[in-house]
Every structure is written in structure tokens, then in C-alpha cells.
Coordinates of C-alpha atoms and ligand atoms in Angstrom, one line a residue:
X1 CA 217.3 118.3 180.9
X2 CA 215.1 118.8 178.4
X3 CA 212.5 116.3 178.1
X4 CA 213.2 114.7 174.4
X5 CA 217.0 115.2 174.9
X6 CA 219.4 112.2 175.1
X7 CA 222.2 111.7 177.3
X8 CA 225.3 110.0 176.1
X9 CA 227.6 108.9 178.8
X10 CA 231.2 108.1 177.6
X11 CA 233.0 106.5 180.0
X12 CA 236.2 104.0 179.5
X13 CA 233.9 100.9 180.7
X14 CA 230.4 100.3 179.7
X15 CA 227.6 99.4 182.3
X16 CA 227.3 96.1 181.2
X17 CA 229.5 92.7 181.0
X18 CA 229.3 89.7 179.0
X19 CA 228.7 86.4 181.1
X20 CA 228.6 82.7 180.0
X21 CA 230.0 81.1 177.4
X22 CA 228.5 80.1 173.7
X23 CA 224.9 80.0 173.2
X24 CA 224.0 81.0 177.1
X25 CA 226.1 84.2 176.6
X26 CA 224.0 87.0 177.1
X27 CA 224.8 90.7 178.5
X28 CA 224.3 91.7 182.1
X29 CA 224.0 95.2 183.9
X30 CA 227.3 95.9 185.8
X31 CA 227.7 96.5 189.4
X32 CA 229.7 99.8 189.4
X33 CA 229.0 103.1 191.5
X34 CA 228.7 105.0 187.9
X35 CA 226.0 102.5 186.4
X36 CA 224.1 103.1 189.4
X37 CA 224.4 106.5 189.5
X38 CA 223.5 107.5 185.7
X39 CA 220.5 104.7 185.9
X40 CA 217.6 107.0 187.4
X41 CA 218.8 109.6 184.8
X42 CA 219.1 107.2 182.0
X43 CA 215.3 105.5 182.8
X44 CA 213.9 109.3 182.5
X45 CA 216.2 110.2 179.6
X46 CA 216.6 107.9 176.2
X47 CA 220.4 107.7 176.4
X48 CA 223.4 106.0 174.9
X49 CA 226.3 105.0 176.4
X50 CA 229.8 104.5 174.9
X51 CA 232.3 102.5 176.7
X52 CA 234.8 99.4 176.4
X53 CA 234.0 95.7 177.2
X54 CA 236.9 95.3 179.2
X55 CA 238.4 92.7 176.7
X56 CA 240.9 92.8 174.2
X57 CA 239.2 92.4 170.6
X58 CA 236.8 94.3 168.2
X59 CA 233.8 96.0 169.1
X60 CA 230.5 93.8 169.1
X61 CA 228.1 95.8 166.9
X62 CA 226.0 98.5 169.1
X63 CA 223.2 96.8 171.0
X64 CA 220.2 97.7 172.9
X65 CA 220.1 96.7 177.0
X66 CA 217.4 97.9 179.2
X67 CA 216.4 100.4 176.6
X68 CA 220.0 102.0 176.8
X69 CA 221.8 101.9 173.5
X70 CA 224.9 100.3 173.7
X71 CA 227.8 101.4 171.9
X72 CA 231.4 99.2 172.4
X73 CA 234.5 100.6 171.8
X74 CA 237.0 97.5 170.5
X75 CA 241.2 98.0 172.3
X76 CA 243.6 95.5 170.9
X77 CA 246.1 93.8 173.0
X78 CA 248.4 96.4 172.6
X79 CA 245.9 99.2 173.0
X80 CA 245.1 97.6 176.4
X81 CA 248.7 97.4 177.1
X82 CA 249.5 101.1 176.3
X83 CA 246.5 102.9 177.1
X84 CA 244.7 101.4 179.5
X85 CA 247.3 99.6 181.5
X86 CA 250.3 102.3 180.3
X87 CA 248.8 105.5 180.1
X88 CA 246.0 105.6 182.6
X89 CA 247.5 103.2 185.4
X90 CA 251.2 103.8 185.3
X91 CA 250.7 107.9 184.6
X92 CA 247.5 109.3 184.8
X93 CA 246.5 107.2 187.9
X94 CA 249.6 108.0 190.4
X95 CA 250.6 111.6 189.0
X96 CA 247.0 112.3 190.2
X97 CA 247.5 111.0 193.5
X98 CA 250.3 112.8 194.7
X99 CA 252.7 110.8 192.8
X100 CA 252.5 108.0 195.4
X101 CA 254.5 105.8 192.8
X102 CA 256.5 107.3 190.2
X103 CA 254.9 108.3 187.7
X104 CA 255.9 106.9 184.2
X105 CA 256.1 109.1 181.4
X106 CA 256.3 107.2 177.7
X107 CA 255.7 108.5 174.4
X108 CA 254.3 105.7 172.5
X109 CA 252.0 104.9 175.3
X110 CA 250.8 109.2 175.1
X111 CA 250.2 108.5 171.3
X112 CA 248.4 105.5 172.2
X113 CA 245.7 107.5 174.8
X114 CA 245.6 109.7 171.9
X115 CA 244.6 107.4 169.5
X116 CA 241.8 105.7 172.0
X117 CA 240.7 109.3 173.2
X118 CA 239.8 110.0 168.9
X119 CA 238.3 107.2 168.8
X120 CA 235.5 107.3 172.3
X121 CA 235.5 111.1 171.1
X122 CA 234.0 110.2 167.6
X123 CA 231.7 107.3 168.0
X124 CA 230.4 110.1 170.6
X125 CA 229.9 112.6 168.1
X126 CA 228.4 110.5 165.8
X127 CA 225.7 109.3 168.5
X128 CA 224.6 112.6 169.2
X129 CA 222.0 114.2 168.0
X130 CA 221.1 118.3 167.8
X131 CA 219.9 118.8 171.8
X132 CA 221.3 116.1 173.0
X133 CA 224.2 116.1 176.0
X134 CA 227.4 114.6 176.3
X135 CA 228.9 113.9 179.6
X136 CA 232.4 112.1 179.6
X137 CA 233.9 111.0 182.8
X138 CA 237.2 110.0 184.6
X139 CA 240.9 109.9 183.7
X140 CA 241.2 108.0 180.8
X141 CA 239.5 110.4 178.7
X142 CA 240.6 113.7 179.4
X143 CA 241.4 114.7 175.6
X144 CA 238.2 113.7 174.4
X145 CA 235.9 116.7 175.7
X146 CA 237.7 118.8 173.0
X147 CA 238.3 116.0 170.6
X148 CA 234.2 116.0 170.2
X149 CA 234.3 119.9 170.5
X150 CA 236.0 119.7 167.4
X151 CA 233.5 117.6 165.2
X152 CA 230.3 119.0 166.9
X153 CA 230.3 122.5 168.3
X154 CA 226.5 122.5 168.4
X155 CA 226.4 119.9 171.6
X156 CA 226.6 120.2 175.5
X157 CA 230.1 118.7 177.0
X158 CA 230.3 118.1 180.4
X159 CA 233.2 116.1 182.1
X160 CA 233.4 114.9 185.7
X161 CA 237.2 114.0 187.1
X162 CA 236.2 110.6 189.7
X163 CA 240.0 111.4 190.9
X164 CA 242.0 113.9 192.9
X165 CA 243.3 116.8 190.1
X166 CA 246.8 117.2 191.7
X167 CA 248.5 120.7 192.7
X168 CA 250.5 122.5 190.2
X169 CA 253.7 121.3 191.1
X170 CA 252.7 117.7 190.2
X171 CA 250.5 117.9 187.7
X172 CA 253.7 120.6 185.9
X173 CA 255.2 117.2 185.6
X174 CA 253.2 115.6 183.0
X175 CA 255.4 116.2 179.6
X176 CA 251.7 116.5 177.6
X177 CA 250.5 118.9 180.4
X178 CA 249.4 121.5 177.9
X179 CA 247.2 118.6 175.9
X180 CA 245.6 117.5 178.9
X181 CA 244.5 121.0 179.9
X182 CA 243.2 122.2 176.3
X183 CA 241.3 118.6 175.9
X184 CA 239.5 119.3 179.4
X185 CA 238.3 123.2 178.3
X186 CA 236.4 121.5 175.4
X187 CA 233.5 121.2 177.9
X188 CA 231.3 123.5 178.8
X189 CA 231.6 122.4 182.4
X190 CA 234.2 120.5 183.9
X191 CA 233.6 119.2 187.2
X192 CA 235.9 117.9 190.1
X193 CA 235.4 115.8 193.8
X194 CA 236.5 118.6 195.9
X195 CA 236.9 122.4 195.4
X196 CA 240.4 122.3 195.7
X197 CA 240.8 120.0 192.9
X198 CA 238.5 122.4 191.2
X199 CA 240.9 124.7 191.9
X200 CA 244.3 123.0 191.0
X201 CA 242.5 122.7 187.2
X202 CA 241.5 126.3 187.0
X203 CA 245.1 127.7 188.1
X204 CA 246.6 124.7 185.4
X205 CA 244.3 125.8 182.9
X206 CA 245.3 129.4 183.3
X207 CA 248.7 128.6 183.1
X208 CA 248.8 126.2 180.4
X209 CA 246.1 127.5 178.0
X210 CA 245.4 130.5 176.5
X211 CA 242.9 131.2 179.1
X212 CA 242.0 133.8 181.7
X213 CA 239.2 133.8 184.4
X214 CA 238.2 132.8 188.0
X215 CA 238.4 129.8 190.0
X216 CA 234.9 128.3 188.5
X217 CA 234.8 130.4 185.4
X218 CA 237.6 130.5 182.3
X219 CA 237.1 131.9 179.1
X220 CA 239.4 130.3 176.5
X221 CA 239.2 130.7 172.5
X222 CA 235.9 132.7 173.1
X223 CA 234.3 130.0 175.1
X224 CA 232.8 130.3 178.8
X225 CA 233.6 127.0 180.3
X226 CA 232.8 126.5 183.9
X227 CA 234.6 124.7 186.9
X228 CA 233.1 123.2 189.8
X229 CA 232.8 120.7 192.6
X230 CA 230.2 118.2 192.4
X231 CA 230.9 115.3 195.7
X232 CA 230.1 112.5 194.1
X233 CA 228.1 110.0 196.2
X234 CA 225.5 106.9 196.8
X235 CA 222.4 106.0 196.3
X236 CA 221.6 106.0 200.3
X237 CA 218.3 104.3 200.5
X238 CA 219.5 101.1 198.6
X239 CA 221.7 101.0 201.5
X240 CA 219.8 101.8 204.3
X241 CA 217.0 99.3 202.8
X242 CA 219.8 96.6 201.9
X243 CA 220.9 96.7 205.9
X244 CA 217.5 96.4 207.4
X245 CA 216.9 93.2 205.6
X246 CA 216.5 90.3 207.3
X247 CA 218.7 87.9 204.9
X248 CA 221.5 91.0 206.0
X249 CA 220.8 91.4 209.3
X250 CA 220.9 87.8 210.0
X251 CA 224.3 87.5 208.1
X252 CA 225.7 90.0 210.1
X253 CA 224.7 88.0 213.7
X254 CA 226.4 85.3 212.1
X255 CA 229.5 87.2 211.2
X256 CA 229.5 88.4 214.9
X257 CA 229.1 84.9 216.5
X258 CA 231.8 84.0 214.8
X259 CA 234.5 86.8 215.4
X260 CA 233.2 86.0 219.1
X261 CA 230.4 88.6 220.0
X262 CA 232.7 90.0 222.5
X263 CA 235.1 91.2 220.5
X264 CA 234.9 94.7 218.6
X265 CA 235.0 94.5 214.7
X266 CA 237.0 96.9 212.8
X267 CA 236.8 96.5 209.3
X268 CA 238.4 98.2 206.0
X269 CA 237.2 97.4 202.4
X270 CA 239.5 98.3 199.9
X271 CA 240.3 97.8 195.8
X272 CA 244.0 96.2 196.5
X273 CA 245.2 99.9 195.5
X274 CA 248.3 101.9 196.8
X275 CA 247.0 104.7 197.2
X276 CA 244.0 103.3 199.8
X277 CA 246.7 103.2 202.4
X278 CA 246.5 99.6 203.4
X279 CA 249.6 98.6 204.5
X280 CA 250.0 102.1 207.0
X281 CA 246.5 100.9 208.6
X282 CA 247.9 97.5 209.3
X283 CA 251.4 99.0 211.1
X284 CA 248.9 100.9 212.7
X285 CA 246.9 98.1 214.0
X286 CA 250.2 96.3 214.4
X287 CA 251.8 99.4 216.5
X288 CA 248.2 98.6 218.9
X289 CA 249.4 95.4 219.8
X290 CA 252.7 95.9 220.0
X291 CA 252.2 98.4 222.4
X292 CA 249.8 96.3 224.3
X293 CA 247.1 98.7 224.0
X294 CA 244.5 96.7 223.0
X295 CA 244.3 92.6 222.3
X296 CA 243.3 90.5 219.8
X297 CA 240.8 88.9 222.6
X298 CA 239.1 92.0 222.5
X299 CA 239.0 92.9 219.4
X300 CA 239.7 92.1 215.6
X301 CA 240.8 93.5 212.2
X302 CA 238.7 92.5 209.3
X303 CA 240.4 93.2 206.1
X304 CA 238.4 92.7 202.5
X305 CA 241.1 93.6 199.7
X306 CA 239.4 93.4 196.0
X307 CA 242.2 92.7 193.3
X308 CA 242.6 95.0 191.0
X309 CA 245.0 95.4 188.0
X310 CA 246.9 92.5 189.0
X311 CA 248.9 93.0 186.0
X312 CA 250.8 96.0 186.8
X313 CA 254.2 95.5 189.1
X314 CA 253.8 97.9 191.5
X315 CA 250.6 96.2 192.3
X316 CA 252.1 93.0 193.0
X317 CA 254.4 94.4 194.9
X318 CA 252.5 95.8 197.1
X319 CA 250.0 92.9 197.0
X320 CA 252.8 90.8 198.7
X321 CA 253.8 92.9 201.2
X322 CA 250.4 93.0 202.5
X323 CA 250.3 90.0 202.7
X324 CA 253.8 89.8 204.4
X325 CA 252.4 92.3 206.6
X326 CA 248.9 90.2 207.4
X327 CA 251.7 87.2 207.8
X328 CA 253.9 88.8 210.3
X329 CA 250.9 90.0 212.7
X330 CA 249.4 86.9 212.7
X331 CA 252.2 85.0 213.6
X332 CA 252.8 87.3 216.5
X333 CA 249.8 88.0 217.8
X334 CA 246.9 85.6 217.2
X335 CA 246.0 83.4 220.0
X336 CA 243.6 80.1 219.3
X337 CA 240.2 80.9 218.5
X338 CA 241.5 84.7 218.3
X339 CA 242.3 85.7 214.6
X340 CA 243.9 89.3 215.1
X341 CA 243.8 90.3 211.4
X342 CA 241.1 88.6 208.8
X343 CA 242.3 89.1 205.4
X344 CA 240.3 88.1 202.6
X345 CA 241.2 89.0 198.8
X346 CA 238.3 88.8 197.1
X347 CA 235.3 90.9 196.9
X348 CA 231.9 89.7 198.6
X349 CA 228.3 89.9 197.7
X350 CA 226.2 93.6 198.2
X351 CA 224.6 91.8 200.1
X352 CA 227.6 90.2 202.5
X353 CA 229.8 93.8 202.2
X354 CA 226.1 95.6 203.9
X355 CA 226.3 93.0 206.8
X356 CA 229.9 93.5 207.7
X357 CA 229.2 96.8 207.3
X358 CA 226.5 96.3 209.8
X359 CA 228.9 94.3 212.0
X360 CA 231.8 96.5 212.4
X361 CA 232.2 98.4 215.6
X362 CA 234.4 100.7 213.9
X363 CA 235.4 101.5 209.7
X364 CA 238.7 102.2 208.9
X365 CA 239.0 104.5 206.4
X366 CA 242.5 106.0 205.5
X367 CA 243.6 106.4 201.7
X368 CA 246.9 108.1 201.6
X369 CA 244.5 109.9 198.5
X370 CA 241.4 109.1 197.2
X371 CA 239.4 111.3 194.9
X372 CA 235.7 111.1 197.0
X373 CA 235.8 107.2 199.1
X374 CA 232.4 106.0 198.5
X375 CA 232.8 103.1 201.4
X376 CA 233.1 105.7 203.7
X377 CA 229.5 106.8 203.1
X378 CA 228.1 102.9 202.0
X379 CA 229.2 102.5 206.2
X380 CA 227.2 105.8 207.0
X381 CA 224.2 104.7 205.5
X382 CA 224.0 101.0 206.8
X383 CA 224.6 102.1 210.2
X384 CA 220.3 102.6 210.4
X385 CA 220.4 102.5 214.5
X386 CA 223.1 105.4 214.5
X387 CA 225.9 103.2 216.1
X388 CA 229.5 102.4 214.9
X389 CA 232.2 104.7 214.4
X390 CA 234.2 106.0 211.3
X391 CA 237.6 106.9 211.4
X392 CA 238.5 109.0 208.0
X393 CA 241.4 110.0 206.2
X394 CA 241.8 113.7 205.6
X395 CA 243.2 112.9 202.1
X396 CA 239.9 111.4 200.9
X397 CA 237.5 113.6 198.9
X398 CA 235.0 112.5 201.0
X399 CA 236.7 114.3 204.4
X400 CA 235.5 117.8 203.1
X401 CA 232.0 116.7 203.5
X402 CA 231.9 114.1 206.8
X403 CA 233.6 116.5 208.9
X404 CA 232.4 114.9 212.0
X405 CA 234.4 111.5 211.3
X406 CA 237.4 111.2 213.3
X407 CA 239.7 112.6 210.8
X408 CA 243.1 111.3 210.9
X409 CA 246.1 111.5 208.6
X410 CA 247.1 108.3 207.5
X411 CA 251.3 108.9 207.0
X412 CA 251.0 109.4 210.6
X413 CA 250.9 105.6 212.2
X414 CA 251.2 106.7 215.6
X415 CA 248.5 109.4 215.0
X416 CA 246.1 106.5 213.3
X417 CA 246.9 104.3 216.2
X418 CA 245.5 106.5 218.6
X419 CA 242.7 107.6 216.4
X420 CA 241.6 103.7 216.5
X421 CA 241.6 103.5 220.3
X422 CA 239.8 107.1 220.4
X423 CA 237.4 105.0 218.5
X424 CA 237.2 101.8 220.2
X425 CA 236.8 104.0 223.3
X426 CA 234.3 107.0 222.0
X427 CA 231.6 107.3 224.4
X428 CA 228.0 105.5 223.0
X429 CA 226.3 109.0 223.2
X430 CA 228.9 111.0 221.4
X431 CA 229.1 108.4 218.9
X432 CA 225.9 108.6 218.0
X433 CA 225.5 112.2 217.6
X434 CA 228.4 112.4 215.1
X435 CA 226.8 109.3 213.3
X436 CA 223.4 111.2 213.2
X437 CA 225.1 114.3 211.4
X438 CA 227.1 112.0 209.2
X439 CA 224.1 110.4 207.9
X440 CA 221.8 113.9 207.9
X441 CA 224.3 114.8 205.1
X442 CA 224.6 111.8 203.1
X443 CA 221.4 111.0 203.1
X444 CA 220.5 114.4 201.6
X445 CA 223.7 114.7 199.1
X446 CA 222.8 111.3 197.3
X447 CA 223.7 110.5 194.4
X448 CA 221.1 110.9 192.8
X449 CA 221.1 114.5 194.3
X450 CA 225.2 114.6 192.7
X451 CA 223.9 114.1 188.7
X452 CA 221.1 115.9 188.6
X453 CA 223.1 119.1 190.1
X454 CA 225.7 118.4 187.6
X455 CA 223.5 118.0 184.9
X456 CA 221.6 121.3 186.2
X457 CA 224.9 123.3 186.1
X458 CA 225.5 121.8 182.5
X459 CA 222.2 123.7 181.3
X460 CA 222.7 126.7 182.6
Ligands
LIG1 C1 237.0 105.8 192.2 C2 237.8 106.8 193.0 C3 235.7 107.7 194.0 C4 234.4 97.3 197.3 N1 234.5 96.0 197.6 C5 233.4 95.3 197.3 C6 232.6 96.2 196.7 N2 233.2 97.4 196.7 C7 232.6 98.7 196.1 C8 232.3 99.6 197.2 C9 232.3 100.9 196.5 C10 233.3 100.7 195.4 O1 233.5 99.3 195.3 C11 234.6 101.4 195.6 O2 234.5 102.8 195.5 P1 235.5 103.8 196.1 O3 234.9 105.1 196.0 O4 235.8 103.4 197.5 O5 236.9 103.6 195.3 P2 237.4 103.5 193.8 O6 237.1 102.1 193.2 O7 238.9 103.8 193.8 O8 236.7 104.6 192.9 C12 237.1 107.1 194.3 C13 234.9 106.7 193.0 O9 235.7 106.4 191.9 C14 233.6 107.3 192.6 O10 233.8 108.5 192.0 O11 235.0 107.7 195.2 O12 237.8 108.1 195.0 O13 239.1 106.3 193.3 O14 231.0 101.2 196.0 O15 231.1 99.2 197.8 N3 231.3 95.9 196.2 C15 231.0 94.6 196.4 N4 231.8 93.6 196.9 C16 233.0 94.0 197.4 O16 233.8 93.1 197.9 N5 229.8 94.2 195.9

């Protein structure tokens, strides 16, 4: 990037959060994978970021945080109802991942992503200046690219998809399919998890638009716009820094103590999300028992479930047969002093999710689809002595990169069974030459490696 260029990130949520109440309130920085990724960018570049607060309500007036101009987008009660909780998490989110749940299609909640799309795209527009770059990311803003097209040709769009982009034959589903594709080719690069979901977008685009080209190169309206993949990923010193200290390491004794240091962890961490494949990893588990191949005095499931969008139905729903689930093994299977599954919905402390990190034998995984997984490589890069296995769905974004996971395909119970026990049994040595290649390529695809090759491609 040039050096007196801003960035403006647009992005549904902004990087920071209100806390406390009344005269104590005051703003802090966020937690989320995006915040950390854009902040080495945005401390070398002035930049501006657009976002919502995550709270129904108008706007509070643009602030400075951190030297990063802050610019909040206000959503009414209905606007959260429609877009965010309508449009993006009841169509967007389970047509992109292989319609998992039924997708629901609703007019006045499409007008409604409309209407929120206008109105990230201009406050956009009007923060950029000549030179600077625009780069808008993730599903709930996939008209806006051309939206800002439209009131500033002069400026450099990029957008990055943080989810799958599904095949043809889904995405052919979506009644606004044509919308979706045109607002995406108002960038100048739009870029994607995986190749193949680089792919699906090129052939939609083709199809839908008034476009012709390649796989990674389209020409539409006499523009050059440009299709890639860009595996998203994590800052992978924080994490290898974060397990060797001692507050972490000691934390993670203690977690083993009390599982009973005999006993092998196996640990999944999870948003409470359909598509990461929860309740399949637990029949799986359960099938173990069942089949008296392993025993909960030998090992032990640990379980962290974050909630997330606990206002949606299909959410509860399958928040409560989890827990059924959880319930039901429990009740069969756990012996005094021998939990068989720990189940806790809540999410822990960076510094608590490194030390079970650190204490699992094994990591579990297995989204039935997941755009990249980024716990998948948090585990790679805590494991600093190369031990510890991780067992990977093929249906996550990040499969196409960790190869040398055991890869297993999560609708298949039986097949995940066995992949566990492959784990629990995978000789020390191979173990740690797959974990050694696992972490060779994390540790050199960072994330910090991910913006600055998007933001290269952008330039070009
Ligand atoms: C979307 C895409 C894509 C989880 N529990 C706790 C906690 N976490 C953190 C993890 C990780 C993040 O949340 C989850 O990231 P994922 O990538 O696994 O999944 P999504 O939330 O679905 O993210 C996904 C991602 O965007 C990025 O592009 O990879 O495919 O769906 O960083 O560490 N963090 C803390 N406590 C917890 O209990 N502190």
C-alpha cells in the first residue's frame, strides 16, 4: 500500500465494544479474529473502519480509538430483526453452507439487506479519500462492493467471503441470485477461503452477469475484476508465545490433574453453530463407548460450546439436543470420578482456551462446513513440543491446507469413530512428524502473511 493511503475496513461489526455502564462507559478493542488480523495493517496505515455496535439504536457520532477512526452504523430493532437476524442468518448463512437448514427466502427481509448494504456502502464512500482502499468483508455485505462502485469509481474495492461460496446448484437457489453476483463484481478483487469457492463465484458470476472470463479473471461492464483464494489464518506467534507461558502452562497441569492425568483429553471448541458438526462428533464419541472401544476411565471428551445467536429457532433447537445428547451419554456412561463428556457453554479466557489447547491429547475438528476453521490452526500453533493430534473435517476450508491432519468426513459417524481411535492410538513418532509439517505451514501462512497478500493482489 502506498505509504499515505488509508485503509477503510467495512465490516458488519466494528472492532470495538462498549463496556460499563454511565459515566465508567468507555470503548474497548474487541476480541475477534478480524480485529486482530487488520491491526498490524491498520498501526502502519491511518485507517477507518465502518461497522455496527452490535446494538439496536442510532449510531454514536464517529470516534477515534487507538488512532483508528471509528465510524458506527445505527440498525433499528427491526433492521436487526430483518437483516441481520433474517437475511444474513436465516438465508445468507445456511444457503452458503450447503443448505444444512433450509434456507429462508423473504422479500421484505431482501429489501431490508438492501437498505443496510446502501447505507455501510455510503458512509464508506464518503470516508474515503482519492488513494485510499476499501476492503469490505463477509456475508452480510455482498451488495455493497458495487453500491460504493457506484458513488466513487476512482477507489480500490476489495472484498474477502469469511464463508464457503456454495456450488451452482445451491447458490441457483437464492431468488436475488443475480443482485448478489453484480454487487460482488463491484470490486476489483474479490477473494474467497478456498479455490473452489473461488471457483463456484467465477462460474456464478458468468452465468448471472453480463460477464465472461477465467476462473480468477472476469471482465464485466468493461471492468477487470479479479478472483482468488486467500486462506485466511492466525497470528501464530501470539499463540505459540501465549502456550509457553507459565500462567498457561501451569493452567493446563491443573486441567490435567483434574481430568485424572491418566486419562487422554479430546477436546472440541465450537460457536454453538449447526454447521460445526457437534452433535455427529458426540454420536461419534457415543458409538466409542457403545462399542466398548475405548472407556471413559481412559479417556475423556471436553466440549466448550460458545452461544451464539440464541435468538434464532433452529439454534435452540439444536442447542437442546446437544444437550440431550451430552445428557444421554452421561447417564450411560460416566462412572464416579470419570466424567465421559465435559460440556461447558460458555466461552473461556485466551488465556484458559491456549491451556486446554495445550492439554488435549487429541482436537476434534469436524464442521459438516466451515469456510477456513481457525481452531484448527490456534491447536497447531500451541502444540510448541510437536505433540497432540488433530483430526480434521474435509469440509473445512482449512483441510486444503493441513493435509497431514487425519482428515475425516464428518456425516460418516462410523468413519469419525475410527478416525478418533486412529488418533488415540497414532504412534508418538508419526504424530509428531505430521504435527511438525502442520505447524511448518501455519507458522509461515499467518495471518499476517493472509492481508498483506490480499492487499498486494488488490494493487496490482
Ligand atoms: C468465521 C467462519 C472462518 C472460540 N471459543 C472461544 C474463543 N473462540 C475463538 C477461536 C477462534 C474463533 O473464536 C472461531 O473462529 P472459527 O474460524 O473457528 O469460526 P467462526 O466463528 O465460524 O468464523 C470460519 C472465520 O470466520 C475467519 O474467517 O475461519 O470458517 O465461519 O479464533 O479461538 N475465544 C475465546 N474463548 C472461547 O471460549 N477467547
Amino acid at each position: 500500500m502506498r505509504k499515505d493511503s488509508r485503509l477503510i475496513v467495512v465490516a458488519n461489526r466494528l472492532p470495538v465494544q462498549r463496556v460499563g455502564r454511565g459515566s465508567s462507559a468507555r470503548w474497548e478493542r474487541s476480541s475477534g479474529g478480524l480485529v486482530t488480523a487488520m491491526s498490524p495493517i491498520l498501526r502502519r496505515h491511518a485507517g477507518v473502519w465502518i461497522g455496527w455496535t452490535g446494538n439496536a439504536g442510532r449510531a454514536p457520532a464517529p470516534f477515534t480509538h487507538e488512532r483508528l477512526m471509528i465510524r458506527p452504523i445505527g440498525l433499528s430493532e427491526r433492521e436487526v430483526h430483518d437483516y441481520y437476524q433474517g437475511f444474513c442468518n436465516r438465508t445468507i448463512w445456511p444457503l452458503f453452507h450447503d443448505a444444512l437448514r433450509p434456507p429462508e427466502f423473504q422479500r421484505d427481509r431482501w429489501d431490508c439487506y438492501i437498505e443496510i448494504n446502501r447505507r455501510f456502502a455510503r458512509a464508506a464512500a464518503r470516508s474515503a479519500r482519492r488513494g485510499d482502499i476499501i476492503w469490505v468483508h463477509d456475508y452480510q455485505l455482498l451488495l455493497a462492493p458495487r453500491m460504493i462502485r457506484e458513488l466513487r469509481r476512482d477507489i480500490k474495492i476489495g472484498f474477502f467471503l469469511h464463508i464457503p461460496f456454495p456450488p451452482e446448484e445451491l447458490f441457483a437457489w437464492l431468488p436475488w441470485r443475480q443482485a448478489v453476483v453484480r454487487g460482488l463484481l463491484g470490486a476489483d478483487l474479490v477473494g474467497f477461503q478456498t479455490f473452489s469457492d473461488a471457483q463456484n463465484f467465477s462460474r456464478a458470476a458468468r452465468r448471472y452477469a453480463p460477464a465472461e472470463g477465467t476462473d480468477t479473471e472476469i471482465t464485466c461492464e468493461n471492468r477487470r475484476i479479479r478472483i482468488n483464494a486467500f486462506p485466511i489464518s492466525i497470528d501464530f506467534r501470539d499463540f505459540e508465545r501465549r502456550a509457553n507461558q507459565s500462567a498457561v502452562v501451569q493452567r493446563a497441569r491443573q486441567i490435567r490433574q483434574r481430568i485424572g492425568p491418566e486419562r487422554r483429553i479430546m477436546l472440541a471448541v465450537d460457536r454453538l453453530d449447526y454447521t460445526k458438526g457437534i452433535e455427529s462428533r458426540l454420536r461419534a464419541f457415543e458409538d466409542l463407548l457403545e462399542r466398548k472401544l475405548i472407556r471413559v476411565e481412559d479417556c475423556v471428551l471436553i466440549q466448550i460450546a460458545v452461544p451464539s445467536r440464541e435468538n434464532v429457532t433452529e439454534y435452540q433447537e439444536m442447542r437442546m439436543r446437544i444437550e440431550q445428547t451430552v445428557g444421554r451419554i452421561n447417564g450411560e456412561f460416566s462412572q464416579p470420578g470419570h466424567v465421559a463428556v465435559h460440556y461447558f457453554r460458555r466461552s473461556v479466557t485466551p488465556d484458559d482456551l491456549s491451556a486446554y489447547y495445550r492439554a488435549a491429547d487429541v482436537m476434534l475438528v469436524t464442521p459438516l462446513r466451515d469456510g477456513m476453521n481457525l481452531v484448527a490452526k490456534e491447536y497447531v500453533a500451541t502444540r510448541t513440543d510437536y505433540s497432540g493430534v488433530l483430526v480434521l473435517s474435509e469440509f473445512a476450508g482449512a483441510a486444503r491446507e493441513l493435509r497431514r491432519a487425519l482428515l475425516v468426513n464428518p456425516h460418516d459417524i462410523q468413519g469419525v469413530a475410527a478416525t478418533i481411535l486412529q488418533a488415540l492410538r497414532l504412534p508418538r513418532d508419526e504424530a509428531r512428524k505430521r504435527m511438525m509439517i502442520l505447524r511448518m505451514i501455519v507458522r509461515r501462512h499467518d495471518v499476517y502473511d493472509w492481508a498483506e497478500k490480499f492487499l498486494e493482489a488488490l494493487e496490482r
